[in-house]
Backbone as a ProteinNet text record, in pm:
[ID]
protein_1_A
[PRIMARY]
MYDHAAQPRENHGTFTASAMQDTPSPRTSPARHARAAQANVTAGDVLMSDIGPLKLCRHCAEHWPADGEFFARDTRRQDGLEHICKACRKEQRAGR
[TERTIARY]
-2697.7	-2672.3	-2560.3	-2470.8	-2356.3	-2398.1	-2366.9	-2408.7	-2290.6	-2293.1	-2184.5	-2178	-2290.9	-2292.4	-2220.9	-2209.3	-2144.3	-1992.1	-1938.6	-1794.1	-1738.3	-1620	-1554.5	-1525.5	-1526.1	-1510.8	-1377.3	-1267.5	-1138.6	-1136.3	-1205.3	-1211.2	-1292.8	-1399.4	-1483.1	-1402.2	-1317.1	-1234.9	-1136.3	-1082.8	-986.8	-1054.4	-1178.6	-1248.8	-1277.6	-1324.3	-1358	-1232.5	-1124.4	-1001.2	-945.7	-951.8	-899.3	-988.2	-1115.2	-1205.5	-1189	-1123.9	-1111.8	-974.2	-899.1	-766.3	-777	-673.1	-673	-646.6	-573	-537.1	-651.5	-684.4	-791.1	-746.2	-837.5	-805.7	-904.1	-869	-960.2	-981	-1092.2	-1125.9	-1061.8	-993.1	-932.9	-791.5	-736.6	-600.6	-501.5	-382.4	-282.8	-246.8	-239.7	-205.7	-315.7	-439.9	-551.9	-557.9	-529.1	-527.6	-419.5	-303.8	-194.9	-234.3	-301.4	-346.9	-450.5	-541.2	-642.6	-578	-479.6	-410.3	-337.4	-275.2	-206.2	-306	-423.9	-526.8	-573.9	-586.7	-625.5	-519.4	-392.6	-283.9	-288.3	-308.3	-311.7	-438.3	-547.6	-673	-672.3	-576.6	-569.7	-636	-692.9	-756.7	-654	-535	-431.2	-304.3	-244.4	-115.7	-13.6	108.5	214.2	286	313.9	386.7	492.6	565.8	669.9	611.5	485.7	423.1	345.1	337.8	266.4	159.8	71	-31.5	-136.4	-182.1	-288.9	-409.5	-527.3	-649.7	-738.1	-804.7	-892.5	-1029.5	-1075.7	-1212.3	-1303.9	-1405.3	-1495	-1591.4	-1598.9	-1690.3	-1620.6	-1509.8	-1439.8	-1329.7	-1301	-1200.7	-1061	-1030.2	-896.2	-832.4	-700.2	-626.4	-589.2	-617.4	-586.6	-509.3	-431.6	-361.2	-458.9	-422.7	-509.4	-493.2	-553.3	-549.3	-678.9	-689.5	-810	-834.5	-737.5	-757.6	-843	-831.1	-901.7	-1016.8	-1012.3	-1118	-1167.8	-1299.6	-1357	-1331.6	-1326.7	-1304	-1431.1	-1413.7	-1523.9	-1470.4	-1502.2	-1446.3	-1502.9	-1608.2	-1664	-1579.4	-1502.8	-1418.4	-1282.6	-1220.5	-1095.8	-980.9	-979.5	-871.4	-903.3	-1024.8	-1062.7	-1104.2	-1117.2	-1153.2	-1271	-1352.7	-1463.4	-1411.6	-1498.7	-1458.5	-1477.7	-1538.3	-1558.6	-1484.2	-1410.4	-1333	-1426.1	-1372.4	-1451.9	-1511	-1438.5	-1488.9	-1611.4	-1606.4	-1720.9	-1838.4	-1810.6	-1917.3	-1985.3	-1906.3	-1961.8	-2051.9	-2009.6	-2092.4	-2222.7	-2216.7	-2337.1	-2435.1	-2384.2	-2471.7	-2529.4	-2453.3	-2502.2	-2611.3	-2608.8	-2707.2	-2841.2	-2851.6	-2977.7	-3082
187.8	147.7	46.5	58.1	-30.6	-157.6	-271.9	-399.9	-466.2	-470.7	-532	-682	-744.4	-889.6	-929.1	-835.7	-866.7	-863.1	-813.2	-808.2	-948	-972.7	-1100.4	-1109.3	-1228.6	-1250.1	-1197.5	-1210.3	-1164	-1012.7	-937.3	-792.5	-755.7	-829.5	-801.3	-817.6	-917.1	-941.4	-829.4	-768.4	-660.6	-537	-511.4	-396.1	-415.2	-531.1	-553.5	-563.8	-616.7	-627.1	-488.6	-396.9	-263.1	-186.2	-218.3	-150.3	-199.5	-312.3	-372.6	-350.6	-252.5	-227.3	-178.8	-204.6	-164.4	-16	44.5	184.2	273.2	374.7	464.5	551.7	581.6	667.7	784.1	894.7	1007.6	1072.1	1139	1204.2	1341.5	1385.2	1517.7	1511.3	1627.9	1634.6	1597.1	1550.9	1514.7	1630.3	1751.8	1866.7	1893.9	1885.6	1907.1	1795	1673.4	1559.3	1578.9	1629.6	1653.6	1761.4	1867.8	1973	1918.9	1832.9	1773.7	1682.6	1606.4	1517.4	1599	1709.1	1795	1858.6	1897.2	1954.2	1850.9	1725.2	1619.1	1599.2	1608.6	1591.7	1703.4	1826.7	1938.2	1936.5	1880.2	1873.5	1759.8	1668.4	1558.4	1431.2	1432	1312.3	1208.9	1252.7	1162	1185.3	1077.4	1082.4	1009.4	1056.4	986.8	894.2	772.2	676.4	608.8	516.8	447.8	352.8	313	225.5	303.5	435.3	519.1	601.5	665	749.5	666	718.9	657.4	750.2	695.2	774.1	751.5	855.9	849.3	797.1	692.3	643.1	732.7	788.5	880.8	808.6	676.2	600.9	551.4	480.7	425	518	625.2	725.1	665.4	564.3	506.2	532	538.7	558.3	422.6	405.8	283.1	320.9	227.3	258.6	305.4	412.5	473.1	398.6	280.6	202.4	123.1	48.8	-26.6	-145.5	-182.3	-295.1	-254.6	-130.7	-85.9	9.5	80.3	174.3	142.9	142.9	120.9	243.9	221.2	332.1	414.3	543.7	636.3	747.3	740.3	835.7	975.9	991.2	1124.4	1204.1	1137	1204.3	1237.7	1342.7	1388.5	1292	1220	1124.1	988.5	970	846.4	733.5	760.4	657.3	704.3	608	641.1	694.4	758	815	717.9	601.7	498.9	373.5	310.6	191.3	74.5	-25.4	-139.7	-216.9	-228	-301.4	-231.3	-99.7	-25.3	-30.9	-22.4	-30.7	-167.2	-272.9	-407.9	-418.5	-359.4	-358.7	-283.6	-171.2	-93.9	-175.5	-245.1	-325.5	-445.1	-503.5	-618.6	-575.9	-451.3	-400.9	-367.4	-369.8	-334.3	-439
-8986.3	-8848	-8845.8	-8753.8	-8742.5	-8669.9	-8726.7	-8670.3	-8600.8	-8466.4	-8390	-8411.5	-8438.8	-8457.7	-8586.5	-8680.8	-8807.7	-8797.1	-8685.9	-8669.3	-8649	-8701.2	-8670.9	-8521.4	-8468.8	-8325	-8271.8	-8347.3	-8297.9	-8281.5	-8366.2	-8349.3	-8226.9	-8204.2	-8088.1	-7959.2	-7952	-7833.6	-7808	-7913.3	-7892.9	-7835.7	-7874.5	-7820	-7671.9	-7633.8	-7493.5	-7407.5	-7460.8	-7382.6	-7351	-7446.3	-7420.8	-7323.7	-7319.4	-7227	-7084.3	-7064.9	-6932.6	-6869.8	-6914.4	-6859.6	-6715.9	-6636.4	-6496	-6477.5	-6568.5	-6550.2	-6596.3	-6518.5	-6559.8	-6675.6	-6765.5	-6878.6	-6878.1	-6812.8	-6804.1	-6940	-6953.9	-7080.4	-7093.4	-6991.9	-6994.1	-7050.5	-7077.4	-7129.4	-7019.5	-7055.9	-6953.8	-6861.1	-6914.1	-6829.8	-6727.7	-6771.6	-6679.7	-6576.7	-6620.3	-6529	-6422.7	-6461.3	-6366.5	-6265.9	-6313.1	-6221.7	-6123.7	-6171.6	-6084.1	-5981.4	-6023.2	-5930.2	-5823.9	-5864.5	-5768.1	-5672.1	-5721.4	-5634.4	-5533.4	-5575.1	-5482.4	-5375.1	-5412.3	-5315.5	-5212.3	-5257	-5163.2	-5079.2	-5129.5	-5053.9	-4952.5	-4960.5	-4865.9	-4914.6	-5035.4	-5089.6	-5132.3	-5170.3	-5218.4	-5136.8	-5092.3	-5023.7	-5108.7	-5106.8	-5178.3	-5080.7	-5126.2	-5043.5	-5129.1	-5069.2	-5145	-5249.3	-5235	-5335.1	-5439.4	-5425.4	-5520.5	-5450.2	-5528	-5466.3	-5392.8	-5279.4	-5201.4	-5206.1	-5233.3	-5245.7	-5123.2	-5078	-4962.3	-5002.8	-4935	-4953.4	-4871.2	-4932.5	-4863.7	-4770.2	-4778.8	-4693.3	-4566.6	-4580.9	-4464.3	-4412.1	-4484.5	-4445.8	-4431.7	-4513	-4514.7	-4650.4	-4652.5	-4777.2	-4835.9	-4965.9	-5039.4	-5164.9	-5222.6	-5347.8	-5455.9	-5521.9	-5623.4	-5755.3	-5763.2	-5886.8	-5901.5	-6010.4	-6041.6	-5951.5	-5870	-5779.3	-5658.8	-5613	-5493	-5522.3	-5634.4	-5670	-5810.6	-5827.9	-5960.5	-6047.3	-6176.5	-6268.4	-6284.2	-6296.7	-6320	-6409.2	-6536.5	-6632.9	-6615	-6536.4	-6512.5	-6413.9	-6330.9	-6231.9	-6292.9	-6245.3	-6305.8	-6284.9	-6173	-6152	-6213.3	-6264	-6332.3	-6239.4	-6108.9	-6011.2	-5926.3	-5880.9	-5792	-5659	-5582.3	-5453.9	-5337.8	-5363.8	-5261.6	-5305.5	-5213.1	-5248.7	-5282.3	-5349.7	-5393.4	-5276.1	-5165.9	-5049.1	-4990	-4976.9	-4923.9	-5020.8	-5149.8	-5249.8	-5243.5	-5221.9	-5210.6	-5087.5	-4975.2	-4854.3	-4877.3	-4949.1	-4977.8	-5061	-5161.3	-5247.6	-5173.8	-5081.6	-5004.5	-4906.5	-4863.6	-4769	-4830.6	-4960.3	-5027.5	-5007.6
[MASK]
++++++++++++++++++++++++++++++++++++++++++++++++++++++++++++++++++++++++++++++++++++++++++++++++

């Protein structure tokens, strides 16, 4: 069994730092990711703007920049981002 506590502290920091990057890293191939992104654009989920792609929040129905600042990462989805923006997710959790 691999013991994480036995790792030197500096190595542990490099693993957690790489896991906390802002850019989503999907598990699919780049070509498949590009096809999924194009399908989202044609479906209306993503709009292109001068600041980059905008993703549709399925809860508030507004378009926000498709990055880690507005959408949480979700590696199960093809675009690597959740379908609900962080603000709406925060409201949902506060309502519990």
